[in-house]
PDB file of C-alpha atoms and ligand atoms in Angstrom:
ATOM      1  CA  UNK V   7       0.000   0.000   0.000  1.00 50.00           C
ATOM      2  CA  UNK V   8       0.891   3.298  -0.965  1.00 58.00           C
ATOM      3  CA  UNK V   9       2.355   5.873   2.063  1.00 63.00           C
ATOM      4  CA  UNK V  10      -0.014   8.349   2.442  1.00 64.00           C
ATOM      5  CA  UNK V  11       1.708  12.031   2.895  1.00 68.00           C
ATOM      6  CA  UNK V  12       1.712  13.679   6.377  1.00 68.00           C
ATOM      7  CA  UNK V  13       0.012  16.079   5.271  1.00 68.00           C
ATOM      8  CA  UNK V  14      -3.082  14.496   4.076  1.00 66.00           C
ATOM      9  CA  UNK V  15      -2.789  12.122   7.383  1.00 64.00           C
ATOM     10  CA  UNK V  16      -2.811  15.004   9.483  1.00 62.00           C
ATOM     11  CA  UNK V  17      -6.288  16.453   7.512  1.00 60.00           C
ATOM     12  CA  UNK V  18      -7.243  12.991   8.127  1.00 57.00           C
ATOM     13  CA  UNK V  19      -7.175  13.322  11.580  1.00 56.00           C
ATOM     14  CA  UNK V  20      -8.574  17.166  12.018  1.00 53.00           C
ATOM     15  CA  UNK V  21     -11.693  15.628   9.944  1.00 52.00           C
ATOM     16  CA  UNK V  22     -12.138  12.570  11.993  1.00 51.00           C
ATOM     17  CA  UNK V  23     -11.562  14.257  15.485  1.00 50.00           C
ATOM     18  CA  UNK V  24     -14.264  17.027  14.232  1.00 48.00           C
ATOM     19  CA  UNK V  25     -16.925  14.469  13.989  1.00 53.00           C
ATOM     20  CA  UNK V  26     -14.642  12.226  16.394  1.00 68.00           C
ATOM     21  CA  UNK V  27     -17.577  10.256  18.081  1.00 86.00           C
ATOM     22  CA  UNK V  28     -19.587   7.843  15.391  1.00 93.00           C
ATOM     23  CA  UNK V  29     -22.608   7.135  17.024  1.00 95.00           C
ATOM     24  CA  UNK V  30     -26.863   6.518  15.966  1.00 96.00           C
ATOM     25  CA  UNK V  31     -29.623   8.112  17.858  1.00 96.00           C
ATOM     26  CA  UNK V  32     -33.047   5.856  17.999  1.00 97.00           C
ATOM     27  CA  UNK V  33     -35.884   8.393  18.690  1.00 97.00           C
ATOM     28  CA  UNK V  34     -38.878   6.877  20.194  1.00 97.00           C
ATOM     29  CA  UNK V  35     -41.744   6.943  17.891  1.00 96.00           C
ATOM     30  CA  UNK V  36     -43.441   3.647  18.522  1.00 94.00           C
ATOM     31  CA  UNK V  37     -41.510   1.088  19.885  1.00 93.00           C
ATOM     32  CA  UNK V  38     -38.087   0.362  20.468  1.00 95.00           C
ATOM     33  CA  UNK V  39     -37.882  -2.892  18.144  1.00 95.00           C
ATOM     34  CA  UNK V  40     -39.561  -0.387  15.389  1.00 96.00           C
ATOM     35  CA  UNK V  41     -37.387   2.631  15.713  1.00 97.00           C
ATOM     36  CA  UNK V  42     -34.516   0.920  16.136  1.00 96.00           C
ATOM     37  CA  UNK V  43     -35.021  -0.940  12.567  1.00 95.00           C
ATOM     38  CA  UNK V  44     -35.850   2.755  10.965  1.00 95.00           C
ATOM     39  CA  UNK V  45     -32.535   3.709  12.807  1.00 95.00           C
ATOM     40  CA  UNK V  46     -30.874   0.879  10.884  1.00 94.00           C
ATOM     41  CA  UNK V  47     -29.502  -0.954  14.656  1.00 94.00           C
ATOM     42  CA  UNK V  48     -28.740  -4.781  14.461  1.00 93.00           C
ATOM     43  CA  UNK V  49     -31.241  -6.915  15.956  1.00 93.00           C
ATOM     44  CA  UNK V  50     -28.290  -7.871  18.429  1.00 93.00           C
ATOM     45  CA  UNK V  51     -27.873  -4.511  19.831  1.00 95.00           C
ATOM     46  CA  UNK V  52     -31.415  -4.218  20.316  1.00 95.00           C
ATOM     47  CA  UNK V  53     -31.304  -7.465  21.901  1.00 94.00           C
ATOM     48  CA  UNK V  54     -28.390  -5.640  23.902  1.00 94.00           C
ATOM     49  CA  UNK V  55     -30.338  -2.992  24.992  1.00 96.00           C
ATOM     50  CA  UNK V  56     -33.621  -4.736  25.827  1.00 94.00           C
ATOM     51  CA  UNK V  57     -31.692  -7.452  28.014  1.00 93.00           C
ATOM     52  CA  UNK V  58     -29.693  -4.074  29.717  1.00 95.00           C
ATOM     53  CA  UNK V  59     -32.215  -1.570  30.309  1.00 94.00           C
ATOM     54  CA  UNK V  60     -35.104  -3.535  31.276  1.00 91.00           C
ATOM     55  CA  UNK V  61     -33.607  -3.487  34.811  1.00 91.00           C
ATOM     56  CA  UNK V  62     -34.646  -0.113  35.090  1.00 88.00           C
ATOM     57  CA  UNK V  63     -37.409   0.543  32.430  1.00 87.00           C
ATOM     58  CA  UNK V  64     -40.472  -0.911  32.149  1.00 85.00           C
ATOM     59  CA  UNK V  65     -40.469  -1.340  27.750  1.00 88.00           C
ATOM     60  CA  UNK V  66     -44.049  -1.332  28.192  1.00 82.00           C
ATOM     61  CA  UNK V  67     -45.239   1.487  30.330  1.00 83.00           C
ATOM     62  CA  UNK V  68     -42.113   3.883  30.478  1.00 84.00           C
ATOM     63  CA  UNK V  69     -41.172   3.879  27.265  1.00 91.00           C
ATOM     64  CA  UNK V  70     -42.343   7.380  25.820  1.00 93.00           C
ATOM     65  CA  UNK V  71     -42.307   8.980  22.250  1.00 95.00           C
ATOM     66  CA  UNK V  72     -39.645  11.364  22.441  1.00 96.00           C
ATOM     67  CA  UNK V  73     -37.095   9.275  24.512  1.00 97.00           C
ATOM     68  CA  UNK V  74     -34.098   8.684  22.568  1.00 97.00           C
ATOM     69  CA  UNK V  75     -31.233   5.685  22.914  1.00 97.00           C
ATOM     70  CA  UNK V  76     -27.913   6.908  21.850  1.00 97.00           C
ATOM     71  CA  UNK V  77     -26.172   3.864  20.484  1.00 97.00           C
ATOM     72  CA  UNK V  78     -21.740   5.004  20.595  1.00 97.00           C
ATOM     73  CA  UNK V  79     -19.922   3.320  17.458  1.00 92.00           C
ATOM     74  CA  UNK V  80     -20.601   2.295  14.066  1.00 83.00           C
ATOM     75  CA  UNK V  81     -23.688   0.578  13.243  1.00 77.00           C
ATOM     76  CA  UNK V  82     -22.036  -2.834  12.583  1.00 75.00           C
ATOM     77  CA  UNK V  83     -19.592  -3.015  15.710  1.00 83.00           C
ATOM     78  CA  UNK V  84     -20.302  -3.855  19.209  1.00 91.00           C
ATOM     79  CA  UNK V  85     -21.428  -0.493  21.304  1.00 96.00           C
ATOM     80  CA  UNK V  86     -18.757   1.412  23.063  1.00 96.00           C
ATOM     81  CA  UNK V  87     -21.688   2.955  25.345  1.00 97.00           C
ATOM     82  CA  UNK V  88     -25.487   3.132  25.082  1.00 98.00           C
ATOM     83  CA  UNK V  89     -27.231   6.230  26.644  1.00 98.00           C
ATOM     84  CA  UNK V  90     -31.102   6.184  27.307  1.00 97.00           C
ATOM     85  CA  UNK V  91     -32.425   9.696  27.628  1.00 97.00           C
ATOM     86  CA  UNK V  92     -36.342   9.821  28.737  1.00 94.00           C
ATOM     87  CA  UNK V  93     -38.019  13.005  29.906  1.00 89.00           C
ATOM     88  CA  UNK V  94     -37.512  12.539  33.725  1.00 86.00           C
ATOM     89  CA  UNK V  95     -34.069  10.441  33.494  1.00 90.00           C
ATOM     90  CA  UNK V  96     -30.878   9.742  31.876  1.00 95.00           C
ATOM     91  CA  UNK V  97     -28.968   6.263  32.083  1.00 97.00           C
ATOM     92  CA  UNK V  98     -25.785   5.391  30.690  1.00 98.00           C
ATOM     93  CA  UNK V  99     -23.989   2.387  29.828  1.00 98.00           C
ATOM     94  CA  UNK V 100     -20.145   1.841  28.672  1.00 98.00           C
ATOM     95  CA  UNK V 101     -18.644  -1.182  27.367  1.00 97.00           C
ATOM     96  CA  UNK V 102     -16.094  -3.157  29.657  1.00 97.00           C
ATOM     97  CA  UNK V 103     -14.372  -6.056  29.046  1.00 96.00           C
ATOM     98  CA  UNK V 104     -13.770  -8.157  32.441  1.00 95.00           C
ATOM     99  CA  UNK V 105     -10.781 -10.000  33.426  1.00 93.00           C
ATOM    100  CA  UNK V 106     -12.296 -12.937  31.986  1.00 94.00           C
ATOM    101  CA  UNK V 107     -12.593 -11.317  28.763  1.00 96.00           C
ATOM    102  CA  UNK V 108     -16.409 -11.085  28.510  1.00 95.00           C
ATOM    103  CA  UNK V 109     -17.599  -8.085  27.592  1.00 96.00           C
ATOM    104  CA  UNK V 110     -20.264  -6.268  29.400  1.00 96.00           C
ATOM    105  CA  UNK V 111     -22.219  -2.967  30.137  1.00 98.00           C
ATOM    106  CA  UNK V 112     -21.372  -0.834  33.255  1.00 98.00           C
ATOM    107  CA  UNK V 113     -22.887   2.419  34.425  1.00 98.00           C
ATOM    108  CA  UNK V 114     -20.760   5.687  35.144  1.00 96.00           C
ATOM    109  CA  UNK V 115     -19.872   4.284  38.846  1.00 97.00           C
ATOM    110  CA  UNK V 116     -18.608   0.901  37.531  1.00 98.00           C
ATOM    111  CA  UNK V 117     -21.650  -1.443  38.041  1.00 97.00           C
ATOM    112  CA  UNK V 118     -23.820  -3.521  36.048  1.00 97.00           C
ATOM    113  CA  UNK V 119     -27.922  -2.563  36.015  1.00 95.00           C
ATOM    114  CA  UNK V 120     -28.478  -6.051  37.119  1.00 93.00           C
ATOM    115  CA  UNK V 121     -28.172  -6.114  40.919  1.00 92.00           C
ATOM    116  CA  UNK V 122     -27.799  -8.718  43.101  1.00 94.00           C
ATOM    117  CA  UNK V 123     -30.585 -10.824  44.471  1.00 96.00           C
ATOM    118  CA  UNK V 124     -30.740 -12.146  47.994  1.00 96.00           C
ATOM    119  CA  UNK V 125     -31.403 -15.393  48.509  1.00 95.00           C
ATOM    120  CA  UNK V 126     -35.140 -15.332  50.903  1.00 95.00           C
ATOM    121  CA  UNK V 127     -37.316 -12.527  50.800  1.00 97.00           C
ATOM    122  CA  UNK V 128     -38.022 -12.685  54.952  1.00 96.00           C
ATOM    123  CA  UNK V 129     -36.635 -13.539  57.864  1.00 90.00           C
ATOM    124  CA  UNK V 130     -38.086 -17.031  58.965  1.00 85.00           C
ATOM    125  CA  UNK V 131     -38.225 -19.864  61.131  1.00 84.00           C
ATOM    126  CA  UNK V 132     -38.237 -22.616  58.821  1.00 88.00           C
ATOM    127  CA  UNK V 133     -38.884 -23.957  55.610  1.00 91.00           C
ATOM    128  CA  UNK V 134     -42.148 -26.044  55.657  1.00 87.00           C
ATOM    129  CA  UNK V 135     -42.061 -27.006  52.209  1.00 84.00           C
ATOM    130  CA  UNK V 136     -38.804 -27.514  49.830  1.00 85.00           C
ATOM    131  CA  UNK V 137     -38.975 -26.945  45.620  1.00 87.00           C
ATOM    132  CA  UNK V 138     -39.779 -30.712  44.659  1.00 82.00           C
ATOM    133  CA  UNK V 139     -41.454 -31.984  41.650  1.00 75.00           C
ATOM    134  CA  UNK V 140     -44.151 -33.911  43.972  1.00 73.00           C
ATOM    135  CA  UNK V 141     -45.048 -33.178  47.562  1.00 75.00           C
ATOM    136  CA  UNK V 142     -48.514 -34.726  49.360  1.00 76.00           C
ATOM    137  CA  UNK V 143     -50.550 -31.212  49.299  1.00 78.00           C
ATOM    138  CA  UNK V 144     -52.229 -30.990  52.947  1.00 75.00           C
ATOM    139  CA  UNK V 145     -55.285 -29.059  51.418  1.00 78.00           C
ATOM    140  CA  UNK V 146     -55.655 -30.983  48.311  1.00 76.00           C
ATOM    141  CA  UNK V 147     -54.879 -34.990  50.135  1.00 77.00           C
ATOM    142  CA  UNK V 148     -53.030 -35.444  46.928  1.00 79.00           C
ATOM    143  CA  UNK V 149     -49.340 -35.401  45.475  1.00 76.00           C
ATOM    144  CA  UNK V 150     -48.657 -32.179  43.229  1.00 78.00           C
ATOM    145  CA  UNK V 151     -45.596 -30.377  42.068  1.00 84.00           C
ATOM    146  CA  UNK V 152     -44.442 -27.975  44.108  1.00 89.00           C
ATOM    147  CA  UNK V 153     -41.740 -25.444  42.637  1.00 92.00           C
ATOM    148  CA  UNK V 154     -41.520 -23.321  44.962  1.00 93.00           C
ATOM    149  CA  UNK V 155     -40.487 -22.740  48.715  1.00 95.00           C
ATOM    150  CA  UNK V 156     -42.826 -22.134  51.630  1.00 95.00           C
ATOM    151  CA  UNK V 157     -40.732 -20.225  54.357  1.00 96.00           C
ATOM    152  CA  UNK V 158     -42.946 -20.306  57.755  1.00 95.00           C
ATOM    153  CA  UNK V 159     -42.625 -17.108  59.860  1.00 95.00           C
ATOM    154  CA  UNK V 160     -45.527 -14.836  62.140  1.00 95.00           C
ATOM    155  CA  UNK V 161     -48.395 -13.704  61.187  1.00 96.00           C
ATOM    156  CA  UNK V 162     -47.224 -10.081  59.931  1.00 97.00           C
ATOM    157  CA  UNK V 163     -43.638 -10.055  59.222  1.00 97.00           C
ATOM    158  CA  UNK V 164     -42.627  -8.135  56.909  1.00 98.00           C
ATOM    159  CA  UNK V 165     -41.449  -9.350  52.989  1.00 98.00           C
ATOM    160  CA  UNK V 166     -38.723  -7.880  51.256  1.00 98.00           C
ATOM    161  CA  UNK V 167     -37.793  -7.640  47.205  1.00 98.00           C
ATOM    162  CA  UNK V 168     -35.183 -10.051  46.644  1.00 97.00           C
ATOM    163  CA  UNK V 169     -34.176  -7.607  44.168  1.00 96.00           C
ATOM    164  CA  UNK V 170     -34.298  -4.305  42.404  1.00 93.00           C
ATOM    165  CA  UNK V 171     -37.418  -4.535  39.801  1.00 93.00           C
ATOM    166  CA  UNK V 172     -40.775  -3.073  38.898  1.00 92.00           C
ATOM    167  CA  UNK V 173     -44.266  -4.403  40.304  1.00 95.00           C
ATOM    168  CA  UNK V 174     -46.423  -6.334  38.057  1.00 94.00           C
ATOM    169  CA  UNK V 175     -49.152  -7.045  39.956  1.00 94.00           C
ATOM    170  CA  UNK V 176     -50.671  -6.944  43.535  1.00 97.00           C
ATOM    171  CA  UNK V 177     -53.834  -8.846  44.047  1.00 97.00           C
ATOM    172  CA  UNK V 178     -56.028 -11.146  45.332  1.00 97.00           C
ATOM    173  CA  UNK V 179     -55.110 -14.566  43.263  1.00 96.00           C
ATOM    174  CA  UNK V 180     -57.076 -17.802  44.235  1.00 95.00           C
ATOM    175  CA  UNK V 181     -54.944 -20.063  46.113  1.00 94.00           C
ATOM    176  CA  UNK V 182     -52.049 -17.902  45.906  1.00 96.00           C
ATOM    177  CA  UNK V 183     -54.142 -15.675  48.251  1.00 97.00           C
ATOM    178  CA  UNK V 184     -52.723 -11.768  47.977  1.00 98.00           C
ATOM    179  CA  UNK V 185     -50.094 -12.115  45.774  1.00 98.00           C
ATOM    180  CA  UNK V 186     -47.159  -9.878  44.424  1.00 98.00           C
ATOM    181  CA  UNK V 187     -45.216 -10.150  41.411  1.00 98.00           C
ATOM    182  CA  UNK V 188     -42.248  -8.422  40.399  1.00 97.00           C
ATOM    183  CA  UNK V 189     -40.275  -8.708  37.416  1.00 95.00           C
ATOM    184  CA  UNK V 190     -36.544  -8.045  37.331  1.00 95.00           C
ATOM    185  CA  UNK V 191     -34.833  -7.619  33.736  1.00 92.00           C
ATOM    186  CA  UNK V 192     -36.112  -9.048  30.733  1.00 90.00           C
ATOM    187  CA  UNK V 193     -36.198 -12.335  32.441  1.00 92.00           C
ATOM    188  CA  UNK V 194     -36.723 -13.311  35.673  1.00 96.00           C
ATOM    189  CA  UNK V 195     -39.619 -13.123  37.832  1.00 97.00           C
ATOM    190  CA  UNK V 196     -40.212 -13.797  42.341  1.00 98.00           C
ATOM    191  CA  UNK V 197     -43.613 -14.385  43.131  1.00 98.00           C
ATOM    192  CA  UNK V 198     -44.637 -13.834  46.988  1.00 98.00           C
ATOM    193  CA  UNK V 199     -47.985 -15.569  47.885  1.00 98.00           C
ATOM    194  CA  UNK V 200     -50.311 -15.755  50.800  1.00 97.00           C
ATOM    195  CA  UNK V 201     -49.606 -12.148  52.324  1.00 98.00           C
ATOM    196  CA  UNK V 202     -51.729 -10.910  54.993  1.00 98.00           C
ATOM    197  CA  UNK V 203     -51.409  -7.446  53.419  1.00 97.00           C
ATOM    198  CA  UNK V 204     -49.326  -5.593  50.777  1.00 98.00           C
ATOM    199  CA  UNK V 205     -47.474  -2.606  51.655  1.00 97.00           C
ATOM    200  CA  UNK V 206     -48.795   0.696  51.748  1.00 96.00           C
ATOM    201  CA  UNK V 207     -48.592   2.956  48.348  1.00 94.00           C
ATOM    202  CA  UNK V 208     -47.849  -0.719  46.458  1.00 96.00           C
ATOM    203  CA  UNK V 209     -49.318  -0.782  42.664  1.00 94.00           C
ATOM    204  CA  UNK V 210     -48.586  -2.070  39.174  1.00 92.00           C
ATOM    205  CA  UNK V 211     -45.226  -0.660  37.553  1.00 86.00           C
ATOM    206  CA  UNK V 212     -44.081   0.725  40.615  1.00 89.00           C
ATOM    207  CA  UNK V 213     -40.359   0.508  41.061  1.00 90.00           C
ATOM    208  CA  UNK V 214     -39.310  -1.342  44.098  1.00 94.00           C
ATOM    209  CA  UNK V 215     -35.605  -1.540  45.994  1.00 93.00           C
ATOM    210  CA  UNK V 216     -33.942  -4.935  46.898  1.00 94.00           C
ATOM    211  CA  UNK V 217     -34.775  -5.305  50.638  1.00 96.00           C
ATOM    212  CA  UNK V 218     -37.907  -2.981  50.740  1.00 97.00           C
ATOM    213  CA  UNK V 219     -41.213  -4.128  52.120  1.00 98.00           C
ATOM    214  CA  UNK V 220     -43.467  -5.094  49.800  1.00 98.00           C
ATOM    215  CA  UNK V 221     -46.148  -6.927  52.037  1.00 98.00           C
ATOM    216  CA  UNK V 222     -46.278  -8.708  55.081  1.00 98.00           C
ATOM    217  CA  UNK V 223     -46.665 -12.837  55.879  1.00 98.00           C
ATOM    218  CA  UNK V 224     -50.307 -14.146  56.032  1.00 97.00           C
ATOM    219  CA  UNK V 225     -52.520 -17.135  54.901  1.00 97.00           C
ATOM    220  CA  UNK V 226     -54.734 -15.778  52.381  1.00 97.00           C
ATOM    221  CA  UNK V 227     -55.957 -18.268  49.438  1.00 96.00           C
ATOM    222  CA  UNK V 228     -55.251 -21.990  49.589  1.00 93.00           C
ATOM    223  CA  UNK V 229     -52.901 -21.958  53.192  1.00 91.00           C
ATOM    224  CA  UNK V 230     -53.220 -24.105  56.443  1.00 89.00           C
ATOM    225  CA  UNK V 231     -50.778 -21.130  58.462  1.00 93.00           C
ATOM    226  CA  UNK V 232     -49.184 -18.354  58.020  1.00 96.00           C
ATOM    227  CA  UNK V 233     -46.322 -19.001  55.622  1.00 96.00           C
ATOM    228  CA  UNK V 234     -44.473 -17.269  52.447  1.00 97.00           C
ATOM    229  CA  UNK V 235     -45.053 -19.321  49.467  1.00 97.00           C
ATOM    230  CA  UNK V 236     -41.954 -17.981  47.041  1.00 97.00           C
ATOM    231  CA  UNK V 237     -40.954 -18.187  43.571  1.00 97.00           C
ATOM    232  CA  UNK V 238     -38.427 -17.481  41.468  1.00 97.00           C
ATOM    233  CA  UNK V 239     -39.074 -18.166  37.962  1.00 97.00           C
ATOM    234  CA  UNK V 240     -36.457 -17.300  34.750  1.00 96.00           C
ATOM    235  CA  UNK V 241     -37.696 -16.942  31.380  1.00 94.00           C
ATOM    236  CA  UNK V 242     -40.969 -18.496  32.593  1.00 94.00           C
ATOM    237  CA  UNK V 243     -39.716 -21.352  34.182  1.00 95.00           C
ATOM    238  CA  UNK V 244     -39.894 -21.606  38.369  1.00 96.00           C
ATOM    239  CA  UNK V 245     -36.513 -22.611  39.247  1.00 96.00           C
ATOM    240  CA  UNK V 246     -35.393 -23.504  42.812  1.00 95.00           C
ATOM    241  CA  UNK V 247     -35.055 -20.345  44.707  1.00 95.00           C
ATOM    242  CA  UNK V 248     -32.784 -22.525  47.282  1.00 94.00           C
ATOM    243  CA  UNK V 249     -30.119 -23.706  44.886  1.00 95.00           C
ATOM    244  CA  UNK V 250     -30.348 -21.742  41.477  1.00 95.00           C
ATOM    245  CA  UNK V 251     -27.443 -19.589  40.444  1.00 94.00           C
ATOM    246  CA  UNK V 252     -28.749 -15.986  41.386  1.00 94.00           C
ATOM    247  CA  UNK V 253     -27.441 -13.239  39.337  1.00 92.00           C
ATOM    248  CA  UNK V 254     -24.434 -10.813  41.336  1.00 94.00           C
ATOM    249  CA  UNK V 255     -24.014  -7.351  40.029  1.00 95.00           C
ATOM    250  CA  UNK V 256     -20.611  -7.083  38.244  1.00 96.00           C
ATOM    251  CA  UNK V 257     -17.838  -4.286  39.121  1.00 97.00           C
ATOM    252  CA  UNK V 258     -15.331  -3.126  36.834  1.00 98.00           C
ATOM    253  CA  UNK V 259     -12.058  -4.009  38.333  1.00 97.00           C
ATOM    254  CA  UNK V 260     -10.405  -1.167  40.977  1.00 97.00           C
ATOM    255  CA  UNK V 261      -7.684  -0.746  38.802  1.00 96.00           C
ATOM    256  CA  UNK V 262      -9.490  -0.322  35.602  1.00 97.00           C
ATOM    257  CA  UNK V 263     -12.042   1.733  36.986  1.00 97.00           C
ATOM    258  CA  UNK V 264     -10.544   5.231  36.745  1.00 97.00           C
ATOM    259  CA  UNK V 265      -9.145   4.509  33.364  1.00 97.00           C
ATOM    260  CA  UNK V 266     -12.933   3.318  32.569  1.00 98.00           C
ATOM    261  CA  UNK V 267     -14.310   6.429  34.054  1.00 98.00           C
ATOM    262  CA  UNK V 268     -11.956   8.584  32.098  1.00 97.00           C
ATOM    263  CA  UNK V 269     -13.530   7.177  29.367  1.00 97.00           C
ATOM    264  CA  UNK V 270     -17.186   7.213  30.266  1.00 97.00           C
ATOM    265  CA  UNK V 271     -16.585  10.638  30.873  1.00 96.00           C
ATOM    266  CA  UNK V 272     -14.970  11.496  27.909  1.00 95.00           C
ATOM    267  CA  UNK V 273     -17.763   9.868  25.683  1.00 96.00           C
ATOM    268  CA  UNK V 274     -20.290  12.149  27.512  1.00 95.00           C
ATOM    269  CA  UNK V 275     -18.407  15.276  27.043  1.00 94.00           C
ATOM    270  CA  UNK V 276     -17.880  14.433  23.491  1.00 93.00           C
ATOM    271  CA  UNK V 277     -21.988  14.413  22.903  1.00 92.00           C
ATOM    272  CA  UNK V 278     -22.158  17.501  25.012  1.00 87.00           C
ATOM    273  CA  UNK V 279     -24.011  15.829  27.733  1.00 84.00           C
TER     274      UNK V 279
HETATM  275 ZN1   ZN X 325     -46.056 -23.089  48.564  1.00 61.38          ZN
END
């Protein structure tokens, strides 16, 4: 290949500095999957930021026309950072690749979106009934499935979001009794059954903290006692909340993070924001 002269190298550079951040802007028209197509995104990064953001936003109820998701890089290549901006907040993702060499998304102070879950929602006494594929139901005199665990504990103590996530519903559910669901992410789901009460100010798409109250232990619906019935379910599926491999928030390494923040930073300042 041909040498290209200084000169021309140098213009090279003053042209590509000028316009030194290659990014895409999806404006929120409809929907993300629809706006991100017109924006011409890959269905992976979509994907990407579906499976990232949906630990804070709620696709289907916060999702307003107007928001915007600036995607950083060129359209083919993986994200270097992916910025939602909605009328009442602003979050921002960078790329980071872990000592392990897996690639990931971290916000501004070094952290994943995802948090971590605990492992029990209460504090209890005992578990009455384990996750088991067949268990003699006490109600029902017969053997049923039960994926779940029931955690007994008084009449009235309090219940606590494994989790970080956003109510889905809070009602009165047949045998479940008063119910709560909350989804976390795209994909996983803890279901807390049999409450005496919820908590006060509790409703649909409300954003709840890992560790906050979200209703206190009854008997309501199909129950001999008071007792927590408690599942955790991924991508549909009610897994063992016992022995299933909960997901840990992820940190960018201490001595990468300044160098990562640097970064983060610059990115910002570079879309004057
Ligand atoms: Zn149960």
């Amino acid at each position: 290949m041909r040498k290209l002269p200084p000169i021309l190298l140098f213009l090279l550079f003053l042209i590509s500095s000028a316009n030194a951040l290659e990014h895409t802007t999806i404006n929120i028209t409809r929907s993300l999957n629809y706006d991100a197509q017109k924006a011409h995104i890959n269905q992976k990064t979509v994907d990407n930021i579906l499976r990232i953001f949906s630990w804070r936003i709620d696709f289907n109820r916060d999702l307003k026309k107007g928001d915007k998701f600036i995607v950083v890089g060129n359209r083919g290549a993986t994200p270097s950072a992916i910025i939602y901006i909605g009328a009442k907040k602003r979050i921002a993702v960078f790329s980071y690749i872990d000592k392990r060499g897996r690639l990931g998304y971290y916000d501004n102070h070094g952290k994943t979106l995802y948090p971590s879950f605990a492992r029990s929602p209460l504090k209890y006494s005992r578990i009455s009934s384990e996750f088991t594929r067949k268990r003699f139901h006490p109600i029902l005199k017969t053997y049923l499935p039960h994926r779940a665990v029931d955690y007994v504990a008084n009449r009235g103590a309090p219940v606590y979001a494994v989790a970080n996530g956003i109510i889905k519903h809070n009602k009165r559910m047949g045998a479940l009794g008063k119910v709560v669901y909350i989804k976390h992410g795209s994909n996983y789901t803890t279901v807390y059954a049999h409450l005496s009460k919820f908590a006060r100010g509790l409703k649909p798409s409300s954003k709840v903290k890992k560790g906050q109250v979200i209703g206190f232990v009854g008997s309501t619906g199909r129950s001999t006692g008071p007792h927590l019935h408690y599942e955790l379910r991924y991508k549909g599926i009610r897994r063992n909340p016992l022995t299933y491999r909960l997901p840990k928030q992820k940190k960018v390494a201490s001595s990468d993070l300044k160098r990562f923040q640097n970064r983060a930073n610059s990115i910002l300042r570079n879309l004057k924001m």
